PDB file of C-alpha atoms in Angstrom:
ATOM      1  CA  MET M   1     -69.130-147.124 -30.502  1.00 69.00           C
ATOM      2  CA  LYS M   2     -70.010-147.059 -34.172  1.00 80.00           C
ATOM      3  CA  LYS M   3     -68.581-149.984 -36.109  1.00 84.00           C
ATOM      4  CA  PRO M   4     -66.318-149.401 -39.114  1.00 88.00           C
ATOM      5  CA  LEU M   5     -68.102-149.662 -42.460  1.00 90.00           C
ATOM      6  CA  LEU M   6     -66.959-152.223 -45.027  1.00 93.00           C
ATOM      7  CA  SER M   7     -67.838-151.525 -48.678  1.00 92.00           C
ATOM      8  CA  LEU M   8     -67.941-154.456 -51.078  1.00 92.00           C
ATOM      9  CA  VAL M   9     -67.592-153.131 -54.654  1.00 92.00           C
ATOM     10  CA  VAL M  10     -68.985-155.494 -57.300  1.00 91.00           C
ATOM     11  CA  PRO M  11     -69.074-154.781 -61.068  1.00 91.00           C
ATOM     12  CA  PHE M  12     -71.934-156.592 -62.868  1.00 90.00           C
ATOM     13  CA  TYR M  13     -72.111-157.192 -66.611  1.00 88.00           C
ATOM     14  CA  ASN M  14     -74.743-159.660 -67.868  1.00 87.00           C
ATOM     15  CA  GLU M  15     -74.694-161.598 -64.600  1.00 84.00           C
ATOM     16  CA  GLU M  16     -78.417-162.290 -64.100  1.00 84.00           C
ATOM     17  CA  GLU M  17     -77.684-166.012 -63.637  1.00 84.00           C
ATOM     18  CA  THR M  18     -75.358-165.421 -60.682  1.00 85.00           C
ATOM     19  CA  ILE M  19     -77.387-162.874 -58.677  1.00 86.00           C
ATOM     20  CA  ASP M  20     -79.715-165.371 -56.968  1.00 85.00           C
ATOM     21  CA  GLN M  21     -76.686-167.183 -55.534  1.00 86.00           C
ATOM     22  CA  PHE M  22     -74.507-164.114 -55.030  1.00 88.00           C
ATOM     23  CA  PHE M  23     -76.374-162.147 -52.376  1.00 88.00           C
ATOM     24  CA  PRO M  24     -77.316-165.005 -49.979  1.00 89.00           C
ATOM     25  CA  ARG M  25     -73.745-166.290 -49.810  1.00 90.00           C
ATOM     26  CA  VAL M  26     -72.037-162.892 -49.684  1.00 88.00           C
ATOM     27  CA  GLN M  27     -74.377-161.444 -47.075  1.00 88.00           C
ATOM     28  CA  MET M  28     -74.052-164.530 -44.899  1.00 89.00           C
ATOM     29  CA  ALA M  29     -70.262-164.128 -44.980  1.00 89.00           C
ATOM     30  CA  LEU M  30     -70.440-160.393 -44.212  1.00 89.00           C
ATOM     31  CA  GLU M  31     -72.976-160.729 -41.398  1.00 87.00           C
ATOM     32  CA  ALA M  32     -70.679-163.241 -39.712  1.00 87.00           C
ATOM     33  CA  ILE M  33     -68.053-160.479 -39.252  1.00 87.00           C
ATOM     34  CA  ALA M  34     -69.108-158.858 -35.991  1.00 83.00           C
ATOM     35  CA  ALA M  35     -66.425-156.162 -36.139  1.00 83.00           C
ATOM     36  CA  VAL M  36     -67.895-154.234 -39.093  1.00 86.00           C
ATOM     37  CA  ASP M  37     -71.098-153.028 -40.698  1.00 89.00           C
ATOM     38  CA  TYR M  38     -71.269-153.350 -44.468  1.00 89.00           C
ATOM     39  CA  GLU M  39     -72.675-152.033 -47.714  1.00 90.00           C
ATOM     40  CA  ILE M  40     -72.616-153.682 -51.145  1.00 90.00           C
ATOM     41  CA  VAL M  41     -71.990-151.293 -54.038  1.00 91.00           C
ATOM     42  CA  CYS M  42     -73.235-152.967 -57.227  1.00 91.00           C
ATOM     43  CA  VAL M  43     -72.144-151.308 -60.472  1.00 91.00           C
ATOM     44  CA  ASN M  44     -74.237-152.299 -63.479  1.00 91.00           C
ATOM     45  CA  ASP M  45     -71.840-151.872 -66.399  1.00 87.00           C
ATOM     46  CA  GLY M  46     -74.352-151.591 -69.257  1.00 85.00           C
ATOM     47  CA  SER M  47     -75.794-155.110 -68.910  1.00 86.00           C
ATOM     48  CA  ARG M  48     -78.099-156.193 -71.741  1.00 87.00           C
ATOM     49  CA  ASP M  49     -79.944-158.885 -69.784  1.00 86.00           C
ATOM     50  CA  ARG M  50     -82.074-158.629 -66.610  1.00 87.00           C
ATOM     51  CA  THR M  51     -79.093-157.897 -64.333  1.00 87.00           C
ATOM     52  CA  LEU M  52     -80.157-154.318 -63.551  1.00 88.00           C
ATOM     53  CA  LEU M  53     -83.784-155.273 -62.805  1.00 87.00           C
ATOM     54  CA  LYS M  54     -82.678-158.017 -60.415  1.00 88.00           C
ATOM     55  CA  LEU M  55     -80.192-155.720 -58.679  1.00 89.00           C
ATOM     56  CA  ILE M  56     -82.864-153.046 -58.188  1.00 86.00           C
ATOM     57  CA  GLU M  57     -85.203-155.673 -56.741  1.00 85.00           C
ATOM     58  CA  CYS M  58     -82.531-156.737 -54.252  1.00 85.00           C
ATOM     59  CA  ALA M  59     -81.850-153.095 -53.316  1.00 84.00           C
ATOM     60  CA  ARG M  60     -85.543-152.451 -52.612  1.00 84.00           C
ATOM     61  CA  GLY M  61     -85.496-154.950 -49.791  1.00 78.00           C
ATOM     62  CA  ASP M  62     -82.142-154.056 -48.252  1.00 83.00           C
ATOM     63  CA  ALA M  63     -80.794-150.538 -47.589  1.00 85.00           C
ATOM     64  CA  ARG M  64     -77.265-151.942 -47.463  1.00 88.00           C
ATOM     65  CA  ILE M  65     -77.351-152.647 -51.216  1.00 89.00           C
ATOM     66  CA  HIS M  66     -76.474-149.655 -53.396  1.00 90.00           C
ATOM     67  CA  VAL M  67     -76.934-149.988 -57.172  1.00 90.00           C
ATOM     68  CA  VAL M  68     -75.091-147.697 -59.596  1.00 90.00           C
ATOM     69  CA  GLU M  69     -76.186-147.839 -63.232  1.00 90.00           C
ATOM     70  CA  LEU M  70     -73.628-146.678 -65.798  1.00 91.00           C
ATOM     71  CA  SER M  71     -74.881-145.106 -69.025  1.00 89.00           C
ATOM     72  CA  ARG M  72     -73.330-147.891 -71.136  1.00 89.00           C
ATOM     73  CA  ASN M  73     -70.720-150.636 -70.961  1.00 86.00           C
ATOM     74  CA  PHE M  74     -67.427-148.923 -70.107  1.00 85.00           C
ATOM     75  CA  GLY M  75     -65.490-152.068 -69.166  1.00 83.00           C
ATOM     76  CA  LYS M  76     -64.565-153.654 -65.865  1.00 84.00           C
ATOM     77  CA  GLU M  77     -61.777-151.205 -65.005  1.00 85.00           C
ATOM     78  CA  ALA M  78     -64.144-148.244 -65.370  1.00 87.00           C
ATOM     79  CA  ALA M  79     -66.902-150.022 -63.428  1.00 89.00           C
ATOM     80  CA  LEU M  80     -64.443-150.798 -60.652  1.00 89.00           C
ATOM     81  CA  THR M  81     -63.387-147.142 -60.593  1.00 89.00           C
ATOM     82  CA  ALA M  82     -67.038-146.100 -60.323  1.00 90.00           C
ATOM     83  CA  GLY M  83     -67.543-148.460 -57.406  1.00 90.00           C
ATOM     84  CA  LEU M  84     -64.492-147.154 -55.561  1.00 90.00           C
ATOM     85  CA  ASN M  85     -65.739-143.590 -56.023  1.00 90.00           C
ATOM     86  CA  GLU M  86     -69.208-144.489 -54.718  1.00 89.00           C
ATOM     87  CA  ALA M  87     -68.028-146.561 -51.745  1.00 89.00           C
ATOM     88  CA  LEU M  88     -68.322-144.912 -48.331  1.00 89.00           C
ATOM     89  CA  GLY M  89     -66.566-147.555 -46.251  1.00 88.00           C
ATOM     90  CA  ASP M  90     -63.606-147.319 -43.922  1.00 90.00           C
ATOM     91  CA  VAL M  91     -62.374-150.367 -45.823  1.00 90.00           C
ATOM     92  CA  VAL M  92     -63.223-151.260 -49.423  1.00 92.00           C
ATOM     93  CA  ILE M  93     -63.041-154.664 -51.123  1.00 91.00           C
ATOM     94  CA  PRO M  94     -63.382-155.096 -54.917  1.00 91.00           C
ATOM     95  CA  PHE M  95     -65.170-158.372 -55.612  1.00 89.00           C
ATOM     96  CA  ASP M  96     -66.334-160.359 -58.651  1.00 86.00           C
ATOM     97  CA  ALA M  97     -69.965-161.360 -59.123  1.00 84.00           C
ATOM     98  CA  ASP M  98     -69.078-164.894 -60.286  1.00 83.00           C
ATOM     99  CA  LEU M  99     -68.071-165.996 -56.738  1.00 83.00           C
ATOM    100  CA  GLN M 100     -64.787-167.497 -57.922  1.00 83.00           C
ATOM    101  CA  ASP M 101     -63.264-165.584 -55.013  1.00 84.00           C
ATOM    102  CA  PRO M 102     -64.767-166.991 -51.790  1.00 87.00           C
ATOM    103  CA  PRO M 103     -66.477-164.284 -49.703  1.00 87.00           C
ATOM    104  CA  GLU M 104     -65.631-166.279 -46.569  1.00 88.00           C
ATOM    105  CA  MET M 105     -62.061-164.944 -46.965  1.00 87.00           C
ATOM    106  CA  ILE M 106     -63.247-161.429 -46.127  1.00 89.00           C
ATOM    107  CA  ALA M 107     -63.234-162.153 -42.392  1.00 89.00           C
ATOM    108  CA  GLU M 108     -59.534-163.017 -42.566  1.00 88.00           C
ATOM    109  CA  MET M 109     -58.868-159.833 -44.533  1.00 88.00           C
ATOM    110  CA  VAL M 110     -60.621-157.727 -41.897  1.00 89.00           C
ATOM    111  CA  ALA M 111     -58.557-159.402 -39.178  1.00 88.00           C
ATOM    112  CA  LYS M 112     -55.343-158.479 -41.014  1.00 88.00           C
ATOM    113  CA  TRP M 113     -56.589-154.884 -41.392  1.00 88.00           C
ATOM    114  CA  GLN M 114     -57.236-154.749 -37.653  1.00 88.00           C
ATOM    115  CA  GLU M 115     -53.590-155.764 -37.153  1.00 88.00           C
ATOM    116  CA  GLY M 116     -52.566-152.524 -38.876  1.00 86.00           C
ATOM    117  CA  PHE M 117     -52.208-153.403 -42.567  1.00 89.00           C
ATOM    118  CA  ASP M 118     -53.526-150.909 -45.124  1.00 89.00           C
ATOM    119  CA  VAL M 119     -53.885-153.467 -47.925  1.00 88.00           C
ATOM    120  CA  VAL M 120     -54.630-157.185 -47.717  1.00 89.00           C
ATOM    121  CA  VAL M 121     -54.237-158.971 -51.060  1.00 86.00           C
ATOM    122  CA  ALA M 122     -55.628-162.425 -51.791  1.00 85.00           C
ATOM    123  CA  ARG M 123     -53.242-164.648 -53.763  1.00 84.00           C
ATOM    124  CA  ARG M 124     -54.598-167.539 -55.789  1.00 79.00           C
ATOM    125  CA  ALA M 125     -52.583-170.491 -54.503  1.00 75.00           C
ATOM    126  CA  ASP M 126     -54.612-172.978 -56.560  1.00 66.00           C
ATOM    127  CA  ARG M 127     -56.136-172.116 -59.957  1.00 62.00           C
ATOM    128  CA  ALA M 128     -57.233-175.623 -60.909  1.00 62.00           C
ATOM    129  CA  SER M 129     -60.706-174.287 -61.721  1.00 59.00           C
ATOM    130  CA  ASP M 130     -59.223-172.275 -64.624  1.00 62.00           C
ATOM    131  CA  THR M 131     -58.353-173.820 -67.971  1.00 63.00           C
ATOM    132  CA  PHE M 132     -54.747-174.708 -68.798  1.00 63.00           C
ATOM    133  CA  MET M 133     -54.532-171.918 -71.384  1.00 61.00           C
ATOM    134  CA  LYS M 134     -55.834-169.335 -68.920  1.00 65.00           C
ATOM    135  CA  ARG M 135     -53.313-170.406 -66.280  1.00 65.00           C
ATOM    136  CA  PHE M 136     -50.486-170.418 -68.844  1.00 65.00           C
ATOM    137  CA  SER M 137     -51.368-167.027 -70.326  1.00 64.00           C
ATOM    138  CA  ALA M 138     -51.806-165.469 -66.875  1.00 66.00           C
ATOM    139  CA  ALA M 139     -48.404-166.719 -65.726  1.00 66.00           C
ATOM    140  CA  ALA M 140     -46.785-165.443 -68.952  1.00 68.00           C
ATOM    141  CA  PHE M 141     -48.436-162.039 -68.542  1.00 66.00           C
ATOM    142  CA  TYR M 142     -47.320-161.570 -64.927  1.00 65.00           C
ATOM    143  CA  ARG M 143     -43.719-162.514 -65.779  1.00 71.00           C
ATOM    144  CA  MET M 144     -43.576-160.289 -68.850  1.00 68.00           C
ATOM    145  CA  HIS M 145     -45.224-157.355 -67.085  1.00 63.00           C
ATOM    146  CA  ASN M 146     -42.875-157.522 -64.121  1.00 64.00           C
ATOM    147  CA  MET M 147     -39.886-157.798 -66.466  1.00 67.00           C
ATOM    148  CA  LEU M 148     -40.893-154.735 -68.515  1.00 65.00           C
ATOM    149  CA  SER M 149     -42.604-152.525 -65.953  1.00 69.00           C
ATOM    150  CA  GLU M 150     -41.233-150.377 -63.176  1.00 69.00           C
ATOM    151  CA  VAL M 151     -44.263-151.287 -61.030  1.00 70.00           C
ATOM    152  CA  LYS M 152     -44.319-154.961 -60.062  1.00 72.00           C
ATOM    153  CA  ILE M 153     -47.612-156.839 -59.793  1.00 72.00           C
ATOM    154  CA  PRO M 154     -47.784-159.811 -57.383  1.00 71.00           C
ATOM    155  CA  GLU M 155     -48.260-162.999 -59.382  1.00 72.00           C
ATOM    156  CA  ASN M 156     -51.703-164.653 -59.182  1.00 74.00           C
ATOM    157  CA  VAL M 157     -53.199-161.654 -57.370  1.00 76.00           C
ATOM    158  CA  GLY M 158     -56.342-160.171 -58.916  1.00 77.00           C
ATOM    159  CA  ASP M 159     -58.656-157.347 -57.894  1.00 81.00           C
ATOM    160  CA  PHE M 160     -59.857-159.191 -54.756  1.00 86.00           C
ATOM    161  CA  ARG M 161     -58.205-157.290 -51.921  1.00 86.00           C
ATOM    162  CA  LEU M 162     -59.010-155.165 -48.883  1.00 91.00           C
ATOM    163  CA  MET M 163     -57.988-151.505 -48.934  1.00 89.00           C
ATOM    164  CA  SER M 164     -58.221-148.945 -46.175  1.00 90.00           C
ATOM    165  CA  ARG M 165     -59.890-145.579 -46.750  1.00 91.00           C
ATOM    166  CA  GLU M 166     -56.441-143.951 -47.081  1.00 91.00           C
ATOM    167  CA  VAL M 167     -55.556-146.290 -49.957  1.00 90.00           C
ATOM    168  CA  VAL M 168     -58.883-145.681 -51.729  1.00 90.00           C
ATOM    169  CA  ASP M 169     -58.495-141.911 -51.388  1.00 91.00           C
ATOM    170  CA  ALA M 170     -55.016-142.204 -52.896  1.00 89.00           C
ATOM    171  CA  LEU M 171     -56.431-144.167 -55.861  1.00 86.00           C
ATOM    172  CA  LYS M 172     -59.110-141.534 -56.386  1.00 88.00           C
ATOM    173  CA  MET M 173     -56.380-138.899 -56.783  1.00 85.00           C
ATOM    174  CA  LEU M 174     -54.903-140.627 -59.847  1.00 83.00           C
ATOM    175  CA  PRO M 175     -56.099-138.740 -62.941  1.00 80.00           C
ATOM    176  CA  GLU M 176     -55.595-141.140 -65.848  1.00 79.00           C
ATOM    177  CA  SER M 177     -58.613-142.280 -67.851  1.00 76.00           C
ATOM    178  CA  ARG M 178     -57.027-145.428 -69.336  1.00 76.00           C
ATOM    179  CA  ARG M 179     -56.893-147.396 -66.113  1.00 78.00           C
ATOM    180  CA  PHE M 180     -55.125-150.697 -65.426  1.00 78.00           C
ATOM    181  CA  MET M 181     -56.350-151.254 -61.882  1.00 78.00           C
ATOM    182  CA  LYS M 182     -53.968-154.056 -60.892  1.00 77.00           C
ATOM    183  CA  GLY M 183     -51.065-151.739 -61.680  1.00 76.00           C
ATOM    184  CA  LEU M 184     -52.656-148.796 -59.871  1.00 83.00           C
ATOM    185  CA  PHE M 185     -53.260-150.934 -56.793  1.00 82.00           C
ATOM    186  CA  SER M 186     -49.554-151.807 -56.722  1.00 81.00           C
ATOM    187  CA  TRP M 187     -48.387-148.285 -57.562  1.00 81.00           C
ATOM    188  CA  VAL M 188     -49.957-146.631 -54.506  1.00 83.00           C
ATOM    189  CA  GLY M 189     -48.100-149.010 -52.177  1.00 80.00           C
ATOM    190  CA  PHE M 190     -48.941-148.846 -48.433  1.00 85.00           C
ATOM    191  CA  ARG M 191     -48.360-151.560 -45.862  1.00 86.00           C
ATOM    192  CA  THR M 192     -49.501-154.833 -47.425  1.00 84.00           C
ATOM    193  CA  ALA M 193     -50.283-158.334 -46.158  1.00 87.00           C
ATOM    194  CA  THR M 194     -50.947-161.415 -48.314  1.00 86.00           C
ATOM    195  CA  ILE M 195     -53.291-164.328 -47.711  1.00 85.00           C
ATOM    196  CA  SER M 196     -53.737-167.378 -49.953  1.00 84.00           C
ATOM    197  CA  TYR M 197     -56.873-169.111 -51.146  1.00 81.00           C
ATOM    198  CA  THR M 198     -58.153-171.652 -53.658  1.00 78.00           C
ATOM    199  CA  ARG M 199     -59.944-170.164 -56.649  1.00 75.00           C
ATOM    200  CA  GLU M 200     -63.346-171.705 -57.262  1.00 70.00           C
ATOM    201  CA  SER M 201     -65.352-172.264 -60.442  1.00 66.00           C
ATOM    202  CA  ARG M 202     -67.998-169.798 -61.583  1.00 57.00           C
ATOM    203  CA  VAL M 203     -71.332-170.433 -59.886  1.00 58.00           C
ATOM    204  CA  ALA M 204     -73.211-169.725 -63.139  1.00 61.00           C
ATOM    205  CA  GLY M 205     -72.871-168.070 -66.525  1.00 54.00           C
ATOM    206  CA  LYS M 206     -69.791-167.650 -68.672  1.00 63.00           C
ATOM    207  CA  THR M 207     -66.766-165.396 -68.466  1.00 60.00           C
ATOM    208  CA  LYS M 208     -67.112-162.084 -70.313  1.00 55.00           C
ATOM    209  CA  PHE M 209     -63.409-161.967 -71.217  1.00 56.00           C
ATOM    210  CA  SER M 210     -62.730-163.379 -74.675  1.00 55.00           C
ATOM    211  CA  ALA M 211     -59.204-164.147 -75.864  1.00 60.00           C
ATOM    212  CA  TRP M 212     -59.196-160.852 -77.809  1.00 58.00           C
ATOM    213  CA  LYS M 213     -60.275-158.840 -74.748  1.00 62.00           C
ATOM    214  CA  LEU M 214     -57.617-160.541 -72.626  1.00 59.00           C
ATOM    215  CA  TRP M 215     -54.974-159.704 -75.248  1.00 59.00           C
ATOM    216  CA  ASN M 216     -55.988-156.031 -75.277  1.00 61.00           C
ATOM    217  CA  PHE M 217     -56.074-156.039 -71.474  1.00 59.00           C
ATOM    218  CA  ALA M 218     -52.524-157.422 -71.432  1.00 61.00           C
ATOM    219  CA  LEU M 219     -51.347-154.696 -73.851  1.00 62.00           C
ATOM    220  CA  GLU M 220     -52.950-152.092 -71.613  1.00 65.00           C
ATOM    221  CA  GLY M 221     -51.039-153.443 -68.642  1.00 58.00           C
ATOM    222  CA  LEU M 222     -47.707-153.709 -70.461  1.00 62.00           C
ATOM    223  CA  THR M 223     -47.829-150.093 -71.676  1.00 61.00           C
ATOM    224  CA  SER M 224     -49.296-148.478 -68.547  1.00 64.00           C
ATOM    225  CA  PHE M 225     -46.361-148.520 -66.158  1.00 63.00           C
ATOM    226  CA  GLY M 226     -43.109-148.263 -68.065  1.00 62.00           C
ATOM    227  CA  THR M 227     -41.357-147.244 -71.272  1.00 63.00           C
ATOM    228  CA  LEU M 228     -39.028-150.230 -71.577  1.00 64.00           C
ATOM    229  CA  PRO M 229     -40.930-151.549 -74.647  1.00 67.00           C
ATOM    230  CA  LEU M 230     -39.955-148.272 -76.368  1.00 65.00           C
ATOM    231  CA  ARG M 231     -36.345-148.393 -75.201  1.00 67.00           C
ATOM    232  CA  VAL M 232     -35.946-151.966 -76.439  1.00 70.00           C
ATOM    233  CA  TRP M 233     -36.148-150.742 -80.028  1.00 66.00           C
ATOM    234  CA  SER M 234     -33.281-148.321 -79.464  1.00 66.00           C
ATOM    235  CA  TYR M 235     -31.159-151.196 -78.197  1.00 69.00           C
ATOM    236  CA  LEU M 236     -32.264-153.397 -81.096  1.00 70.00           C
ATOM    237  CA  GLY M 237     -31.361-150.634 -83.546  1.00 70.00           C
ATOM    238  CA  VAL M 238     -27.852-150.400 -82.073  1.00 68.00           C
ATOM    239  CA  VAL M 239     -27.414-154.181 -82.322  1.00 73.00           C
ATOM    240  CA  VAL M 240     -28.583-154.253 -85.956  1.00 70.00           C
ATOM    241  CA  ALA M 241     -26.330-151.305 -86.828  1.00 66.00           C
ATOM    242  CA  LEU M 242     -23.309-152.983 -85.227  1.00 69.00           C
ATOM    243  CA  PHE M 243     -24.099-156.255 -86.998  1.00 73.00           C
ATOM    244  CA  SER M 244     -24.379-154.384 -90.310  1.00 68.00           C
ATOM    245  CA  LEU M 245     -21.017-152.665 -89.694  1.00 68.00           C
ATOM    246  CA  VAL M 246     -19.347-155.990 -88.911  1.00 72.00           C
ATOM    247  CA  TYR M 247     -20.885-157.627 -91.977  1.00 69.00           C
ATOM    248  CA  ALA M 248     -19.856-154.687 -94.203  1.00 67.00           C
ATOM    249  CA  SER M 249     -16.283-154.994 -92.948  1.00 71.00           C
ATOM    250  CA  TYR M 250     -16.372-158.707 -93.725  1.00 70.00           C
ATOM    251  CA  LEU M 251     -17.558-158.020 -97.294  1.00 65.00           C
ATOM    252  CA  VAL M 252     -14.801-155.455 -97.874  1.00 67.00           C
ATOM    253  CA  ILE M 253     -12.102-157.810 -96.637  1.00 74.00           C
ATOM    254  CA  ARG M 254     -13.492-160.759 -98.607  1.00 69.00           C
ATOM    255  CA  THR M 255     -13.666-158.638-101.792  1.00 67.00           C
ATOM    256  CA  ILE M 256     -10.053-157.520-101.368  1.00 69.00           C
ATOM    257  CA  VAL M 257      -8.832-161.057-100.770  1.00 69.00           C
ATOM    258  CA  LEU M 258     -11.074-163.140-103.060  1.00 66.00           C
ATOM    259  CA  GLY M 259     -12.321-160.616-105.582  1.00 62.00           C
ATOM    260  CA  ILE M 260     -15.826-159.388-106.446  1.00 60.00           C
ATOM    261  CA  ASP M 261     -18.723-161.838-106.467  1.00 58.00           C
ATOM    262  CA  VAL M 262     -22.420-161.410-107.206  1.00 56.00           C
ATOM    263  CA  PRO M 263     -24.590-161.129-104.038  1.00 61.00           C
ATOM    264  CA  GLY M 264     -27.422-163.635-103.765  1.00 61.00           C
ATOM    265  CA  TYR M 265     -31.022-162.578-104.191  1.00 51.00           C
ATOM    266  CA  ALA M 266     -32.185-164.743-101.263  1.00 52.00           C
ATOM    267  CA  SER M 267     -29.926-163.060 -98.696  1.00 64.00           C
ATOM    268  CA  ILE M 268     -30.940-159.569 -99.888  1.00 71.00           C
ATOM    269  CA  ILE M 269     -34.686-160.186 -99.786  1.00 61.00           C
ATOM    270  CA  THR M 270     -34.373-161.915 -96.402  1.00 62.00           C
ATOM    271  CA  ALA M 271     -32.533-158.929 -94.934  1.00 70.00           C
ATOM    272  CA  ILE M 272     -35.078-156.474 -96.385  1.00 72.00           C
ATOM    273  CA  LEU M 273     -38.071-158.400 -95.064  1.00 65.00           C
ATOM    274  CA  PHE M 274     -36.478-158.888 -91.652  1.00 70.00           C
ATOM    275  CA  LEU M 275     -35.610-155.223 -91.191  1.00 72.00           C
ATOM    276  CA  GLY M 276     -38.995-154.176 -92.586  1.00 72.00           C
ATOM    277  CA  GLY M 277     -40.753-156.412 -90.061  1.00 70.00           C
ATOM    278  CA  VAL M 278     -38.645-155.047 -87.204  1.00 71.00           C
ATOM    279  CA  GLN M 279     -39.478-151.480 -88.230  1.00 74.00           C
ATOM    280  CA  LEU M 280     -43.213-152.195 -88.432  1.00 72.00           C
ATOM    281  CA  ILE M 281     -43.217-153.816 -84.986  1.00 72.00           C
ATOM    282  CA  GLY M 282     -41.353-150.817 -83.587  1.00 74.00           C
ATOM    283  CA  ILE M 283     -43.816-148.401 -85.200  1.00 77.00           C
ATOM    284  CA  GLY M 284     -46.680-150.439 -83.750  1.00 73.00           C
ATOM    285  CA  ILE M 285     -45.302-150.175 -80.215  1.00 75.00           C
ATOM    286  CA  VAL M 286     -44.713-146.439 -80.622  1.00 76.00           C
ATOM    287  CA  GLY M 287     -48.291-146.228 -81.883  1.00 75.00           C
ATOM    288  CA  GLU M 288     -49.576-147.877 -78.686  1.00 72.00           C
ATOM    289  CA  TYR M 289     -47.959-145.159 -76.584  1.00 75.00           C
ATOM    290  CA  VAL M 290     -49.042-142.354 -78.923  1.00 77.00           C
ATOM    291  CA  GLY M 291     -52.577-143.723 -78.769  1.00 74.00           C
ATOM    292  CA  ARG M 292     -52.487-143.606 -74.967  1.00 73.00           C
ATOM    293  CA  ILE M 293     -51.292-139.988 -75.093  1.00 75.00           C
ATOM    294  CA  TYR M 294     -54.093-139.141 -77.537  1.00 72.00           C
ATOM    295  CA  MET M 295     -56.793-140.722 -75.374  1.00 72.00           C
ATOM    296  CA  GLU M 296     -55.495-139.123 -72.177  1.00 72.00           C
ATOM    297  CA  SER M 297     -55.315-135.687 -73.835  1.00 74.00           C
ATOM    298  CA  LYS M 298     -59.095-135.711 -74.373  1.00 75.00           C
ATOM    299  CA  HIS M 299     -59.692-135.626 -70.589  1.00 78.00           C
ATOM    300  CA  ARG M 300     -62.912-137.597 -70.940  1.00 79.00           C
ATOM    301  CA  PRO M 301     -64.439-139.025 -67.754  1.00 83.00           C
ATOM    302  CA  VAL M 302     -63.731-142.676 -67.050  1.00 81.00           C
ATOM    303  CA  TYR M 303     -67.464-143.440 -66.870  1.00 85.00           C
ATOM    304  CA  LEU M 304     -70.904-141.796 -66.760  1.00 88.00           C
ATOM    305  CA  VAL M 305     -73.611-142.637 -64.218  1.00 86.00           C
ATOM    306  CA  ARG M 306     -77.196-142.867 -65.482  1.00 88.00           C
ATOM    307  CA  ALA M 307     -78.896-143.503 -62.131  1.00 86.00           C
ATOM    308  CA  ARG M 308     -78.404-144.700 -58.566  1.00 85.00           C
ATOM    309  CA  PHE M 309     -80.784-146.953 -56.619  1.00 85.00           C
ATOM    310  CA  ARG M 310     -80.915-147.611 -52.902  1.00 75.00           C
ATOM    311  CA  ALA M 311     -83.827-149.080 -50.866  1.00 64.00           C
ATOM    312  CA  GLY M 312     -86.348-148.363 -53.614  1.00 53.00           C
ATOM    313  CA  GLU M 313     -85.154-144.795 -54.101  1.00 59.00           C
ATOM    314  CA  ARG M 314     -83.846-143.728 -57.516  1.00 59.00           C
ATOM    315  CA  ARG M 315     -81.445-140.803 -57.860  1.00 59.00           C
ATOM    316  CA  SER M 316     -80.090-139.547 -61.196  1.00 55.00           C
TER     317      SER M 316
END
């Protein structure tokens, strides 16, 4: 009988330093899984170094390596979407090129899938390889997201997960162009199992996520799966209005009892600046949602493919 096909989807962006270590280790781990055949879908997300050339060279010698070249850098979420669309496997696993997620865990994921689970997520039980600030900011993001969003994301769970073909087909049906993949993975649901692992250090190179990119990524996640940030300002407006009514009543009573006094400049300017700041923050949050509506209304594709390479063959 024909074995099920496992597709490993790997976005690459300026990762030429990791490629020489990536394929030997990953392929050794995949070849040790007797229950499946495999393909590796490598998405070059507009790399400016020799990443694409090295990927093409690897694909020339191995028909199981499929290289997809995007027309420019669209970002990891778009590259991951491209890989999911290109993958042909009965099961699909998103994977990072830096090898911080151990490929040896894939065998355990496949075993869980064979037990009947549609999704097998890998939870980072130990993130000692990350900096303190990265661990702190990640924990704060997960807590805030799950407090504000209707769709809950498992804490310390990234893109590294196994998904059955049914789950991938469900993801491909989702039409939005501004994609927060961790939220989409959780939104589709399906029967899910969790395994734990220790996150390793990068094998080479540096992370491509700056503090600014991580901040924008967090905003994308917080506004993708709920409107509570908008509703909060309605509640805040009610609280401020009630406080103003109570304070106005206090002033009337004090004036009747003690007579008229001259209000202080400091209290007036403080109130004006406070309310002005609150209004600007509220407008900013509304602007985030309006911006999402504007971008979605354009109906632009999530990514564009320039070429595909497999076993020395190039297809546009």
